[in-house]
Coordinates of C-alpha atoms in Angstrom, one line a residue:
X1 CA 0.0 0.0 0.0
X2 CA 1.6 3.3 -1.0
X3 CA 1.9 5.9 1.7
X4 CA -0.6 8.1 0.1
X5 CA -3.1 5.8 0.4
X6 CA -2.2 4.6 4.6
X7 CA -2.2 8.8 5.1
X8 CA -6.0 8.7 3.6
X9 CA -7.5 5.7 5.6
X10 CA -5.7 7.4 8.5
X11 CA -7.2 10.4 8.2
X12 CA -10.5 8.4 7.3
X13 CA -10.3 6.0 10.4
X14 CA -9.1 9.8 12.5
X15 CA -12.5 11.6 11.8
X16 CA -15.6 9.1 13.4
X17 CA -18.6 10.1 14.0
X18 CA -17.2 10.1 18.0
X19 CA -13.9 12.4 17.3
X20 CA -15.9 15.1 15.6
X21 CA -18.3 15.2 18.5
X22 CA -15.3 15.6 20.9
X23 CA -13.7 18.3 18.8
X24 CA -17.2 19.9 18.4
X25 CA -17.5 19.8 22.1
X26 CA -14.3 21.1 22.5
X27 CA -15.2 23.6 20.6
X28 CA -18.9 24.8 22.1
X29 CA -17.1 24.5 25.9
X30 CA -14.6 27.5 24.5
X31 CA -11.9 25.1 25.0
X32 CA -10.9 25.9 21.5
X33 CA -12.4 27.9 18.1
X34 CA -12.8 26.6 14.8
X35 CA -9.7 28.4 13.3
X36 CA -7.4 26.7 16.1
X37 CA -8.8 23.2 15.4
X38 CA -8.5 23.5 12.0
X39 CA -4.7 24.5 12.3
X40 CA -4.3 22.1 14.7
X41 CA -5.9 18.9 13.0
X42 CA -5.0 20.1 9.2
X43 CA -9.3 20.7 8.7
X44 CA -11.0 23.5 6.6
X45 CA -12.7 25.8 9.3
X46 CA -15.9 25.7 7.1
X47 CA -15.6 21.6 7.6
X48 CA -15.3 22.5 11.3
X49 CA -18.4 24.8 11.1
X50 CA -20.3 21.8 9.0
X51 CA -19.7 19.3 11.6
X52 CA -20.9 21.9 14.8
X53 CA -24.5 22.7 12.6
X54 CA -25.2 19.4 12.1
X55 CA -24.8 18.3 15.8
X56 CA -26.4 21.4 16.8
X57 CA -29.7 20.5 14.3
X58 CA -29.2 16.7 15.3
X59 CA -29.2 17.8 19.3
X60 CA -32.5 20.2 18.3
X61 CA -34.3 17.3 17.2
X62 CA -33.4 14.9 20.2
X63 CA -34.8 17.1 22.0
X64 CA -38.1 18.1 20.3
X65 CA -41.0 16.6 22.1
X66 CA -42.3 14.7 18.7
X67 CA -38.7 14.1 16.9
X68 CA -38.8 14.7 13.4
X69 CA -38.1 11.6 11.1
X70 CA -35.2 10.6 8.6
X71 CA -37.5 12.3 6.0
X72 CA -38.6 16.0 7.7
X73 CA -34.5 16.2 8.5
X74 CA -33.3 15.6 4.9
X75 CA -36.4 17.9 3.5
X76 CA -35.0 20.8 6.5
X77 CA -31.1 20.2 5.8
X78 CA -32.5 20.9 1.5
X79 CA -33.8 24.1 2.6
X80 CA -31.3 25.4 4.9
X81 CA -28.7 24.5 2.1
X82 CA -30.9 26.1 -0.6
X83 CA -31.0 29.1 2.0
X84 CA -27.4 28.9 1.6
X85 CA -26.6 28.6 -2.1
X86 CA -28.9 31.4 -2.6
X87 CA -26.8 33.7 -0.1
X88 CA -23.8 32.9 -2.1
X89 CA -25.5 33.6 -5.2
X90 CA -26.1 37.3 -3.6
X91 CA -22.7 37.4 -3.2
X92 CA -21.6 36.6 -6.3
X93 CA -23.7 39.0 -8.0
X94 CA -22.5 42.1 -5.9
X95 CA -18.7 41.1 -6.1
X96 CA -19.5 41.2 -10.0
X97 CA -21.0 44.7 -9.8
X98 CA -18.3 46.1 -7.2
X99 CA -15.9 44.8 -9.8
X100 CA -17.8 46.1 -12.6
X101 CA -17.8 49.8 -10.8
X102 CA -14.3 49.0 -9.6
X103 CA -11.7 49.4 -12.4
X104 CA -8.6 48.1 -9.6
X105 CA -10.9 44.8 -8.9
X106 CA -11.2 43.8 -12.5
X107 CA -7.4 44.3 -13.0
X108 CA -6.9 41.6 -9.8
X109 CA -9.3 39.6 -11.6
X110 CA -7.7 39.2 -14.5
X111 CA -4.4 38.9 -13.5

């Protein structure tokens, strides 16, 4: 087995569904922040983020009094994501029109 491969089903075996609560934890206790963790354990910060908003929706709906089912969560996790791609949409548009008004941002651009 070539070493790229052992360093991918380390990383794979590193990141259970039991070490990303801990580092979650970690992180909602102040222990630590997302940037530090991500430094620290060679993650994206937005992974990090990922990780805590899913345990925090998962831990929302343990503790609802009538639990939404497999199907409600995967229609509510659609929305919030549509929620998001339509945010960076938004964004997209008015970096495109700051760099329209902005002679200096198209030159970064296209360099």
């Amino acid at each position: 087995m070539s070493n790229e491969q052992t360093s991918n089903d380390e990383t794979l075996k590193r990141w259970t569904a039991k070490r990303r609560v801990a580092l979650v934890l970690e992180i909602l206790r102040g222990e630590t922040t997302a940037a530090e963790a991500a430094r620290r354990h060679d993650l994206t910060v937005a992974e990090i983020e990922q990780w805590k908003e899913r345990f925090l929706g998962g831990a929302e709906n343990a503790l609802r009094s009538r639990p939404l089912d497999d199907e409600a969560l995967k229609n509510q996790e659609i929305k919030r994501l549509q929620r998001k791609v339509g945010e960076l949409v938004m964004d997209i548009d008015i970096l495109k029109e700051a760099s329209k008004a902005n002679p200096s941002m198209r030159q970064m651009r296209d360099e």
